[in-house]
Coordinates of C-alpha atoms in Angstrom, one line a residue:
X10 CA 105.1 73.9 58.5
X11 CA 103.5 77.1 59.1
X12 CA 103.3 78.8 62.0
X13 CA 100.0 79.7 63.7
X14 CA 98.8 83.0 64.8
X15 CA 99.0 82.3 68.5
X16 CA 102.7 81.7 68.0
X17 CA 103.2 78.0 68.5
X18 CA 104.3 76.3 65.1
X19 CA 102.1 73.6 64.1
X20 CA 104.4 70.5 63.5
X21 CA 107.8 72.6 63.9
X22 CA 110.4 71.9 61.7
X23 CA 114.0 71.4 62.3
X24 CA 114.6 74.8 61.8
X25 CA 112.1 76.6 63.7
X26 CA 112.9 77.4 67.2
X27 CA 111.0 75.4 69.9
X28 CA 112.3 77.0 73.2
X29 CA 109.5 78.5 75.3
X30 CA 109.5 81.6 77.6
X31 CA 107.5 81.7 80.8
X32 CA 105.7 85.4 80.7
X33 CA 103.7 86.2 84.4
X34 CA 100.3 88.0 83.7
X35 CA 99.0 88.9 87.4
X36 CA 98.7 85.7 88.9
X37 CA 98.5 83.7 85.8
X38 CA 101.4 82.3 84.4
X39 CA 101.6 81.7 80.6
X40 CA 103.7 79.6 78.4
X41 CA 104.3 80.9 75.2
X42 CA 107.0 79.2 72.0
X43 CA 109.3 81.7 70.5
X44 CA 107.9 82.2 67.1
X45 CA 110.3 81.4 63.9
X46 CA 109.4 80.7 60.4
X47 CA 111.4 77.6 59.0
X48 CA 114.6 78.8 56.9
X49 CA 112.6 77.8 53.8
X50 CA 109.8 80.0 54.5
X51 CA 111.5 82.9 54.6
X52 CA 113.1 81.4 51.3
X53 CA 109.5 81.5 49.9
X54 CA 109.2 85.0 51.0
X55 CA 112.1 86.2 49.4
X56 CA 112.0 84.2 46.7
X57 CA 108.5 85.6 46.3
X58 CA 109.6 89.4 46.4
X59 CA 112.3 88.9 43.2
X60 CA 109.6 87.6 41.4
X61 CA 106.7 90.2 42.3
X62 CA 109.4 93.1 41.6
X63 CA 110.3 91.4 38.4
X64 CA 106.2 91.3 37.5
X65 CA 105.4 94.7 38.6
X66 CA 108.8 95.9 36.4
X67 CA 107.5 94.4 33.8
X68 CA 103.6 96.1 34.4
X69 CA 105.3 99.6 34.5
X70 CA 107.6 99.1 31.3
X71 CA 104.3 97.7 29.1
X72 CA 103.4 101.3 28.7
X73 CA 106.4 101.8 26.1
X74 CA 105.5 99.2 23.5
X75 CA 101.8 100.1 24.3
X76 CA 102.3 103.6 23.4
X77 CA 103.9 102.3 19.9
X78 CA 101.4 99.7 19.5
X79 CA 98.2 101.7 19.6
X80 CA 100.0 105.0 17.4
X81 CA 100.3 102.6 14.8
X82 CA 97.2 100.7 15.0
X83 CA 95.1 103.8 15.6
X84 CA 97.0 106.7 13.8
X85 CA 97.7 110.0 15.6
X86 CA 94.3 111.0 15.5
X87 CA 93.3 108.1 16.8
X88 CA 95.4 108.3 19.6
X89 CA 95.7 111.7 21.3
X90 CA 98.8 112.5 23.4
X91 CA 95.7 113.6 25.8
X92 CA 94.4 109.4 25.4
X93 CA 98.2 108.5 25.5
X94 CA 98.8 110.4 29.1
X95 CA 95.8 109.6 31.0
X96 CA 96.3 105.6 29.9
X97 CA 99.5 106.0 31.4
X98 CA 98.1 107.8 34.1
X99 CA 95.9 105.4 34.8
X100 CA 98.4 102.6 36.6
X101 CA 100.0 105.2 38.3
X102 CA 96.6 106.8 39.9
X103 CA 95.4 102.9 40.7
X104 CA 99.0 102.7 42.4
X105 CA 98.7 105.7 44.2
X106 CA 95.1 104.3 45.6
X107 CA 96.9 100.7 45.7
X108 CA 99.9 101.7 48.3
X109 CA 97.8 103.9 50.7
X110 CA 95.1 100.9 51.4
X111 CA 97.2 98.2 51.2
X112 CA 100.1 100.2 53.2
X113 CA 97.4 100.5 56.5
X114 CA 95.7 97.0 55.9
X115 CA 98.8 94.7 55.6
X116 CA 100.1 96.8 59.0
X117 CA 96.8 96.6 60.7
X118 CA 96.0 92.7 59.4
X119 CA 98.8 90.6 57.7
X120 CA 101.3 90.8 55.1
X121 CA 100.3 87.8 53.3
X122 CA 97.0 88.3 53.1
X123 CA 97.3 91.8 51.3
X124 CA 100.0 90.6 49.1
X125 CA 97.7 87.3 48.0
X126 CA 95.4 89.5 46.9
X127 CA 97.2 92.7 45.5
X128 CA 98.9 89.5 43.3
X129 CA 95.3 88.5 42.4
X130 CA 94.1 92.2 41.1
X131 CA 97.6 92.4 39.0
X132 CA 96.6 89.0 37.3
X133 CA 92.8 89.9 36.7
X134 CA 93.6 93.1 35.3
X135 CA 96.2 92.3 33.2
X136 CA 94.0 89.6 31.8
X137 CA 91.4 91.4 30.9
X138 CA 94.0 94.2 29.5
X139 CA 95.1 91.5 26.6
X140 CA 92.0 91.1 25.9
X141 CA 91.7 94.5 24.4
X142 CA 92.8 94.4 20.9
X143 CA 90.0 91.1 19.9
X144 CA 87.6 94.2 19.0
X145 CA 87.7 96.5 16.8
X146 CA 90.6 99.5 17.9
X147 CA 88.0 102.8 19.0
X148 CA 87.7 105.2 21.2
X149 CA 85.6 102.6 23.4
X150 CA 88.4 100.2 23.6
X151 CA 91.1 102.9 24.9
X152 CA 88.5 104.1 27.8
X153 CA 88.4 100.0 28.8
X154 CA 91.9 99.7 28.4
X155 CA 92.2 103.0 30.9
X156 CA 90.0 101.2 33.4
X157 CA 91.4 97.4 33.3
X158 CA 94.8 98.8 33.4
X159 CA 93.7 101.3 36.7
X160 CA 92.4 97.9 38.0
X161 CA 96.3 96.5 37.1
X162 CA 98.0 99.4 38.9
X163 CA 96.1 99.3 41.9
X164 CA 97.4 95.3 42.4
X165 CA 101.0 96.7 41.8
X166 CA 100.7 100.0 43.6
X167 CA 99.4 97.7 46.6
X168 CA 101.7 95.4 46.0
X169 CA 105.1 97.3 47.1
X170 CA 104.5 98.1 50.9
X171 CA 103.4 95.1 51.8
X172 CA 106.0 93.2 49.6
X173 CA 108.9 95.7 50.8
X174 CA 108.0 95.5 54.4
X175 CA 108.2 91.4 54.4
X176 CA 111.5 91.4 52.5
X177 CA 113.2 94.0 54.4
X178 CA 112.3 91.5 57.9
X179 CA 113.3 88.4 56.2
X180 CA 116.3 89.8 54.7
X181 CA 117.5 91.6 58.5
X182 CA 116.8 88.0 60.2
X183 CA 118.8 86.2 57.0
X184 CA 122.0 88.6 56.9
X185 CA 121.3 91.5 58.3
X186 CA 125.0 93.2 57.6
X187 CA 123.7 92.9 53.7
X188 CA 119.9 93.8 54.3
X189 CA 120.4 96.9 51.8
X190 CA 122.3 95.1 49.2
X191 CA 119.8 92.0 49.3
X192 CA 116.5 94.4 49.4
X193 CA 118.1 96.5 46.3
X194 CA 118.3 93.2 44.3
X195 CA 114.9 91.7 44.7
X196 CA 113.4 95.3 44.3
X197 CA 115.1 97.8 41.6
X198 CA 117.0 95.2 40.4
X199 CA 114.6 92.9 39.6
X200 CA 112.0 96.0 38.3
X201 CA 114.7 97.5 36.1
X202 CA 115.7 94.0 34.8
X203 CA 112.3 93.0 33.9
X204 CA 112.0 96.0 31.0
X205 CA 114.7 94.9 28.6
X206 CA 112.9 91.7 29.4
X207 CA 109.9 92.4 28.0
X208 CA 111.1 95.0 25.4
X209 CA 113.3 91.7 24.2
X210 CA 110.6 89.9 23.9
X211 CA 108.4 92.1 22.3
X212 CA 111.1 92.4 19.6
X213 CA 111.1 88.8 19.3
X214 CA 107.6 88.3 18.9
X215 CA 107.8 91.6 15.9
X216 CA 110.8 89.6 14.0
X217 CA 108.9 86.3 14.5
X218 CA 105.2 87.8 13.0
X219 CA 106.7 90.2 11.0
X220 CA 105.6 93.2 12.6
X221 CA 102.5 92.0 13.4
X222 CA 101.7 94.5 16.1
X223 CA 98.5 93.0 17.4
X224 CA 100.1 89.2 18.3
X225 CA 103.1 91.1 20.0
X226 CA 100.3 92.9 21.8
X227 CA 98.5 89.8 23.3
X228 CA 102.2 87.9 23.7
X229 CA 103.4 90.3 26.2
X230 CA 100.5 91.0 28.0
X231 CA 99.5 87.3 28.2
X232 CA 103.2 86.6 29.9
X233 CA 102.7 89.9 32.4
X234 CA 99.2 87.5 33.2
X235 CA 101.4 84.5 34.2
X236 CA 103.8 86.4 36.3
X237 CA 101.4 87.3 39.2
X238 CA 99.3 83.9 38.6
X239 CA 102.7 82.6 39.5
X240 CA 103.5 84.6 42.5
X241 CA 99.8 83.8 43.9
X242 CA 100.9 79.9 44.0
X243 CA 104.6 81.1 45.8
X244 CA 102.6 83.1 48.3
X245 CA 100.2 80.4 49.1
X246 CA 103.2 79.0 51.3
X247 CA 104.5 82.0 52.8
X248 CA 103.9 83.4 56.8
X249 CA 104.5 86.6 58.2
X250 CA 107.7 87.2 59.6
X251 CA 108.9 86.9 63.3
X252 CA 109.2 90.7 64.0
X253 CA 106.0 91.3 62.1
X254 CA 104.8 88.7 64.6
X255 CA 105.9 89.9 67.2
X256 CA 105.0 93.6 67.1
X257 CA 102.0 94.4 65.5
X258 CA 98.5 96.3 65.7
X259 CA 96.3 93.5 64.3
X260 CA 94.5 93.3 68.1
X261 CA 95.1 96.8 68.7
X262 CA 92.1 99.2 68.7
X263 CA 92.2 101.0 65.5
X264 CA 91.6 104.9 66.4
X265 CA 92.8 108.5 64.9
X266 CA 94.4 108.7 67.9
X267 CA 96.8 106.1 67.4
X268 CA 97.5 107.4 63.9
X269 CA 97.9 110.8 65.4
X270 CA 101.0 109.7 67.5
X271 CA 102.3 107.7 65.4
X272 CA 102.2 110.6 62.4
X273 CA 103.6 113.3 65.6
X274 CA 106.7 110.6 66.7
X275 CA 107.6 110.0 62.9
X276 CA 107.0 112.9 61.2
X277 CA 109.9 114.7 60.0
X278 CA 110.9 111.0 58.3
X279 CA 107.6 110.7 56.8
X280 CA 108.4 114.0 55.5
X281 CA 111.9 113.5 54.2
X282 CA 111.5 109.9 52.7
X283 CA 107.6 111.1 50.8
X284 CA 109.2 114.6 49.3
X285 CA 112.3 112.3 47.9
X286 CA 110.0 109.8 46.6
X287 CA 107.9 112.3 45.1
X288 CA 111.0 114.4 43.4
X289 CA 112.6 111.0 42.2
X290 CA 109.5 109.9 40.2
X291 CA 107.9 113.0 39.0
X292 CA 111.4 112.9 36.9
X293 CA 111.8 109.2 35.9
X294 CA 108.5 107.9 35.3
X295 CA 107.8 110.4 32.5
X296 CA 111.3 110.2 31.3
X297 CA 110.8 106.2 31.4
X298 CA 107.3 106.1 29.8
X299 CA 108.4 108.7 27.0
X300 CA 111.7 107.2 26.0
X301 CA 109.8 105.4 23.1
X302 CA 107.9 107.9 21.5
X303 CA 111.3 110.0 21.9
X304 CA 113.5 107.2 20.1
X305 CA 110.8 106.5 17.3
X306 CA 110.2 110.1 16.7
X307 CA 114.4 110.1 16.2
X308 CA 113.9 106.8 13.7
X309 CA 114.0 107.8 10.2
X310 CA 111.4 105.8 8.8
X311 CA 109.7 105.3 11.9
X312 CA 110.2 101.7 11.8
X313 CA 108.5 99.6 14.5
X314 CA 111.2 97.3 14.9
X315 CA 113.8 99.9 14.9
X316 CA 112.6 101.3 17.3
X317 CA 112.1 98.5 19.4
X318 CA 116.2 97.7 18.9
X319 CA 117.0 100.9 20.7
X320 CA 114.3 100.2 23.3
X321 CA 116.2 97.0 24.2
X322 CA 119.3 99.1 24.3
X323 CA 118.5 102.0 26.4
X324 CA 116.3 99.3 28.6
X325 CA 119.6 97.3 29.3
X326 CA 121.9 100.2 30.2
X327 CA 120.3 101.2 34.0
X328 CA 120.6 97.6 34.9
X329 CA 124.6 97.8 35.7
X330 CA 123.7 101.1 37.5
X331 CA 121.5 99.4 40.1
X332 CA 124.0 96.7 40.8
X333 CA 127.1 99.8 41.9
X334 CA 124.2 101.4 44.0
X335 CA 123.1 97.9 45.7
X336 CA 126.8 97.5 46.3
X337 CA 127.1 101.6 47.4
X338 CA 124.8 101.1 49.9
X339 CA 127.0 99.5 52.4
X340 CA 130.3 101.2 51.2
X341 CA 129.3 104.9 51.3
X342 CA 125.8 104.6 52.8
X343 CA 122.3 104.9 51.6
X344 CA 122.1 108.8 51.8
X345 CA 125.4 109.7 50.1
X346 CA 124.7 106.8 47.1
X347 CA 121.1 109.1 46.7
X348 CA 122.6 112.2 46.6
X349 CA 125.6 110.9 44.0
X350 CA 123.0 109.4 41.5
X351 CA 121.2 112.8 41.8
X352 CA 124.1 114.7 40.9
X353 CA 124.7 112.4 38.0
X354 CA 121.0 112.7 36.8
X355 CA 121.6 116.7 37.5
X356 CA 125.2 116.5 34.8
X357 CA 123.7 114.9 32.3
X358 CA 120.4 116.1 32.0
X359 CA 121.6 119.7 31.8
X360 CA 124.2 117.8 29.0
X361 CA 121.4 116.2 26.9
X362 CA 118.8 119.3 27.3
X363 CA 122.1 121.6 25.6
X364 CA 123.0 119.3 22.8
X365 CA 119.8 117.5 22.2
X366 CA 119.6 119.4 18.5
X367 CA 122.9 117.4 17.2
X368 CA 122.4 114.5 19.7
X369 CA 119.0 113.6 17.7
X370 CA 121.1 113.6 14.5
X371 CA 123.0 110.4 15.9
X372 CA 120.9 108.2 17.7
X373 CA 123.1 105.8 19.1
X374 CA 125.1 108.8 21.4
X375 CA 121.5 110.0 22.2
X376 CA 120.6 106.5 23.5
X377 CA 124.3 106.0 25.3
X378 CA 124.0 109.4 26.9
X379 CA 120.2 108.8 27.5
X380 CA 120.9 105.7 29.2
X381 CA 124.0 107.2 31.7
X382 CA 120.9 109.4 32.7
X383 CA 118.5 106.4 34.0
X384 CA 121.5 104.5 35.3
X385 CA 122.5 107.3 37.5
X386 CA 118.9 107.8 38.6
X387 CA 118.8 103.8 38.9
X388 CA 122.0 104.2 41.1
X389 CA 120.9 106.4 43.1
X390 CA 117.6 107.4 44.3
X391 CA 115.8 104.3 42.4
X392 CA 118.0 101.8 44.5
X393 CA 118.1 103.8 48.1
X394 CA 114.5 105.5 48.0
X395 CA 112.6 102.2 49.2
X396 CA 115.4 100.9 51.1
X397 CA 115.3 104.0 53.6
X398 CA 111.4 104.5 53.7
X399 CA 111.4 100.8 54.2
X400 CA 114.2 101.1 56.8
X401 CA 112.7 104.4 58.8
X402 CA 110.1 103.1 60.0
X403 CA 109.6 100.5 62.8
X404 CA 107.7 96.8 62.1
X405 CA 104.4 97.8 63.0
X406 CA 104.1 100.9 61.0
X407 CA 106.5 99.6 58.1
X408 CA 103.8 99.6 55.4
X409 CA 102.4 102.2 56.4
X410 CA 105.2 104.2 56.6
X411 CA 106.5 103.1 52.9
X412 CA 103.2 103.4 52.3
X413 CA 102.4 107.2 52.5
X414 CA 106.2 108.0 50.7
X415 CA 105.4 105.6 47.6
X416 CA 101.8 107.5 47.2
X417 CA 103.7 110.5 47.4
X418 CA 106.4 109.0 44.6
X419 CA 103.0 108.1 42.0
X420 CA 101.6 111.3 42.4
X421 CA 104.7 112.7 41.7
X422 CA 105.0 110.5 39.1
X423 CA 101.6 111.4 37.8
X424 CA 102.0 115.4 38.0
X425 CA 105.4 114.7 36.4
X426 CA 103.8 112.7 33.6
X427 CA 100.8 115.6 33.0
X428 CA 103.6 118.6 33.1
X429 CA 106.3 116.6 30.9
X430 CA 104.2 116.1 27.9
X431 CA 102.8 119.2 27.4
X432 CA 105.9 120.6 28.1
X433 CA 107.6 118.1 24.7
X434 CA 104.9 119.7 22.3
X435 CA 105.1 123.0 22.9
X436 CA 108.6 123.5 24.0
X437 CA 110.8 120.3 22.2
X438 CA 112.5 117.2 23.8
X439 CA 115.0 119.6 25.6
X440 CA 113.3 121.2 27.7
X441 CA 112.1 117.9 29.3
X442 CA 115.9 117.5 30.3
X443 CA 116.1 120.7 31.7
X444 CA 113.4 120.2 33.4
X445 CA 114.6 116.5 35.2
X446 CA 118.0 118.3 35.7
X447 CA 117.2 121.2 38.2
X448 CA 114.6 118.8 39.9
X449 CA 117.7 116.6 40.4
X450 CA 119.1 119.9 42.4
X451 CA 116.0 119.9 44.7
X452 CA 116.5 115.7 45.2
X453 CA 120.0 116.1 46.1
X454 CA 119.1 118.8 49.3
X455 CA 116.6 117.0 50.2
X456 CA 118.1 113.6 50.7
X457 CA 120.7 115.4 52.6
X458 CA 117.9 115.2 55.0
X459 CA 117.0 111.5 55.3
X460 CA 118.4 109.7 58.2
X461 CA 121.1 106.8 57.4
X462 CA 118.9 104.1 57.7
X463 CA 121.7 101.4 57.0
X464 CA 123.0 102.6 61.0
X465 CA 119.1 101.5 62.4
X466 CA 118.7 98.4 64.5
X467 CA 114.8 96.9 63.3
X468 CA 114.7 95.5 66.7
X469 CA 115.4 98.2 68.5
X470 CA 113.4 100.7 66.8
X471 CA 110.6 98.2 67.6
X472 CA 111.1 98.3 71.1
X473 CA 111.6 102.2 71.4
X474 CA 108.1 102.3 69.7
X475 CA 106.4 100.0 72.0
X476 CA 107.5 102.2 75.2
X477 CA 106.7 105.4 73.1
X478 CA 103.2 103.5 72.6
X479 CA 102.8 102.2 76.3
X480 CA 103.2 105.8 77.9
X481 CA 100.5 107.0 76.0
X482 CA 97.9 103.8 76.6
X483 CA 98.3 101.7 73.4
X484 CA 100.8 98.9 73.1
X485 CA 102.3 96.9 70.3
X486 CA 100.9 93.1 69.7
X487 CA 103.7 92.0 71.7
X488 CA 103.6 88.0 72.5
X489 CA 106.3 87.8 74.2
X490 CA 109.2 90.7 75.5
X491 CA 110.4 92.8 72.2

C-alpha cells in the first residue's frame, strides 16, 4: 500500500520497512516509521519511466513522417520550410516552458503529482493533434496543429525532470552499482527505440492503405494518444521515493533567497551540465527532424514509401549505440563515454559534409554513414547528458537542477533548428554536417568539465546540502536524520 505523507505506511506491506526511530524535539519526544515504498512500487515507478521515455520518443520522432505527410498533402507552396520549422519548433518551445515549471514544481510539491499531469497534457494534446487532418488541409489547420502540438510538448518537456529525478532514486535504492546503466535504458534507450517504432508503423499502415497518407496520419498519432493515457493509469499507483521523502522543500518557505544559494553552491554544475545539453541538441534535434526531408529529397521519384524504408533504416541504427554507451558508463565513466561519442560525431560529420556530393548518389552509404553519426551522438552525449545533470544535483533540487540544463538543451535545440534550415537552402546538405562537426569540438571541451557523477553518493550529497542549508537558516524536509 502507499505510503502517507507523514511517513507512516498505511497497511505496510511485507516489504516496506516498519522499524521506528525515536527523534527528541525539546522536551517532546516523537516517534516516527522509517519510510519505504514496497518493492513493487518502485516497480511501478520504473516501470512507469520505460514507458513515458518510450511515449515521449515517440512524440519527438512524429515530426519526421509529419514533415512528409503535410509536403504531400499540401504541396511546397502550401507548406513553407518557414511553416515546416516553426511546427517543429513548436514542441520544443512548449518543452522548453514544460521542463522549467515542472522542474521547480515537482521539487517544491511532489513527483507524482507533476508527472500525472505532464502525462495528461501529452494525451490531450496529442488527441486533439490527430484530429487535424478531418478538415480541409489550410493555412488554418497548420496554425492549430502549431498550437495543439505546443500544448503536446509542454506535457513532454515537463515530463523529463520530474520522470528522471524519480527513476534516478528508485534505480540508486534498487542497484545502485548499475544506477547509470538502468537510468540509460528506461530513458535514451527507450526514446531512441520508440522512432523506428513508429516509423515501422507508419510504413505499415502506407503498405496496408496504399499510400493513403491521411489514415497513416490519424494511425500514428492516435497510438502516441494511448501511450500517455496508458502511463496516466501506471502512475495512479506510484509514491514518491524515500530520499525524495526524506529531503525535500515541500514545507520549506519558498523565497529568492533560497534559490539564490542554492544557484551560488551549484553553480559551476549548473553551468557545465546546461552548456552540454545545449551543444548536444542544437546539433541532433535538427539533424533528427531533417533526416526525412534529406532522404526523400535523395529518393528518385520521391516515393512516399521509399522514403519511409530508409527512415526505418537510419531510425534502427542509433539504437545499438545507446546500449555500448549504457554499458560505457560504468566501464570508462560517464564523462569520458561523452566526450568519445563527441569525437565520433566530430569524424564523421566532417566525413559526410566532404563527400556528401557522391554520398547522395548512393543512398544506402549515405544512410549507413548517416546513421554511425546519430549512433555516436546516441552513445555518447544522448546516453550520459541526463544521467550527469540527473546525478549532480542533490534530491531536493534534482528537478530543478535537470530542469534548468534540459531548458537549456530545447533552446539549443530550437536555435539549432532556426540556423540549420536556412543554412540547407542556401548553402546545400553539407554544410549542415560541417556545421554539427565543429560544434562536436566545443561538446567535447566542455564535457571535459562535468564532474564524474557515476563517483557521487545521492545520500551523501543530500546530507552535505542540508548542513550547507542549516548554516544559512533554511533546512531540508527532513523527517527523520538524513
Amino acid at each position: 500500500m502507499a505510503a502517507t505523507e507523514s511517513g507512516t505506511p498505511s497497511n505496510p506491506s511485507q516489504d516496506e520497512t516498519k522499524n521506528a526511530n525515536t527523534v527528541v524535539s525539546g522536551d517532546v519526544e516523537e516517534v516516527t516509521h522509517s519510510y519505504r515504498p514496497s518493492r513493487w512500487q518502485s516497480n511501478i515507478t520504473i516501470i512507469s519511466c520505460y514507458i513515458a521515455n518510450f511515449s515521449d520518443g515517440f512524440q519527438n520522432t512524429l515530426a519526421n513522417p509529419t514533415n512528409v505527410i503535410f509536403k504531400q498533402v499540401l504541396g511546397a507552396d502550401g507548406f513553407s520550410s518557414e511553416m515546416k520549422t516553426r511546427m517543429s519548433n513548436s514542441v520544443i518551445v512548449g518543452a522548453i516552458l514544460g521542463v522549467v515549471v515542472f522542474g521547480y514544481t515537482s521539487d517544491m510539491f511532489s513527483r507524482r503529482a507533476g508527472l500525472l499531469f505532464t502525462s495528461s497534457l501529452v494525451a490531450v494534446g496529442t488527441l486533439m493533434a490527430a484530429l487535424a487532418l478531418q478538415v480541409h488541409p489550410s493555412s488554418n489547420m497548420l496554425w492549430y496543429f502549431v498550437v495543439v502540438r505546443g500544448i503536446a510538448g509542454f506535457g513532454v518537456g515537463g515530463e523529463y525532470p520530474p520522470s528522471a529525478a524519480a527513476g534516478i532514486e528508485e534505480s540508486d535504492w534498487t542497484m545502485r552499482k548499475y544506477r547509470g546503466p538502468m537510468f540509460v535504458s528506461f530513458t535514451t534507450l527507450m526514446a531512441t527505440t520508440a522512432g523506428p517504432v513508429l516509423m515501422i508503423i507508419y510504413l505499415i499502415s502506407l503498405i496496408a492503405t496504399d499510400n493513403n497518407l491521411v489514415i497513416a496520419f490519424h494511425t500514428i498519432y492516435s497510438i502516441a494518444t494511448l501511450l500517455p493515457v496508458s502511463i496516466i493509469v501506471l502512475r495512479l499507483f506510484m509514491v514518491d521515493s524515500s530520499l525524495f521523502h526524506y529531503s525535500n522543500f515541500k514545507r520549506q518557505p519558498k523565497s529568492w533567497r533560497l534559490c539564490l544559494l542554492l544557484a551560488r553552491r551549484y553553480w559551476w554544475r549548473l553551468l557545465t551540465t546546461s552548456l552540454a545539453f545545449f551543444l548536444y541538441d542544437f546539433i541532433n534535434f535538427p539533424n533528427s527532424i531533417m533526416s526525412s526531408t534529406i532522404i526523400s529529397s535523395l529518393v528518385t521519384d520521391h516515393n512516399v514509401r521509399t522514403t519511409a524504408i530508409w527512415q526505418v533504416i537510419l531510425a534502427v541504427l542509433p539504437v545499438p549505440g545507446v546500449v555500448v554507451g549504457a554499458w560505457l558508463t560504468n566501464a570508462i565513466g560517464r564523462r569520458w563515454t561523452g566526450i568519445l561519442g563527441f569525437a565520433g560525431y566530430v569524424v564523421l560529420g566532417f566525413v559526410i559534409g566532404g563527400t556528401y556530393s557522391k554520398l547522395s548518389q548512393n543512398i544506402a552509404a549515405f544512410v549507413v554513414l548517416y546513421g554511425l553519426l546519430q549512433a555516436f551522438g546516441h552513445m555518447g552525449p544522448g546516453a550520459t547528458i541526463g544521467l550527469i545533470s540527473s546525478e549532480s544535483f542533490p534530491t531536493a533540487m534534482r528537478s530543478m537542477g535537470y530542469g534548468v540544463a534540459t531548458a537549456f538543451g530545447r533552446t539549443g535545440a530550437a536555435v539549432g533548428t532556426q540556423c540549420f534550415t536556412p543554412l540547407q537552402d542556401r548553402a546545400g546538405n553539407s554544410s549542415t554536417f560541417y556545421l554539427a562537426g565543429s560544434v562536436a569540438i566545443l561538446g567535447m571541451m566542455v564535457y571535459y568539465l562535468l564532474p564524474e557523477s557515476g563517483d557521487l553518493d545521492l545520500e551523501k550529497e543530500d546530507k552535505e546540502l542540508n548542513e550547507f542549508l542549516m548554516q544559512h537558516g533554511f533546512t531540508t524536509d527532513a523527517k527523520e536524520p538524513l
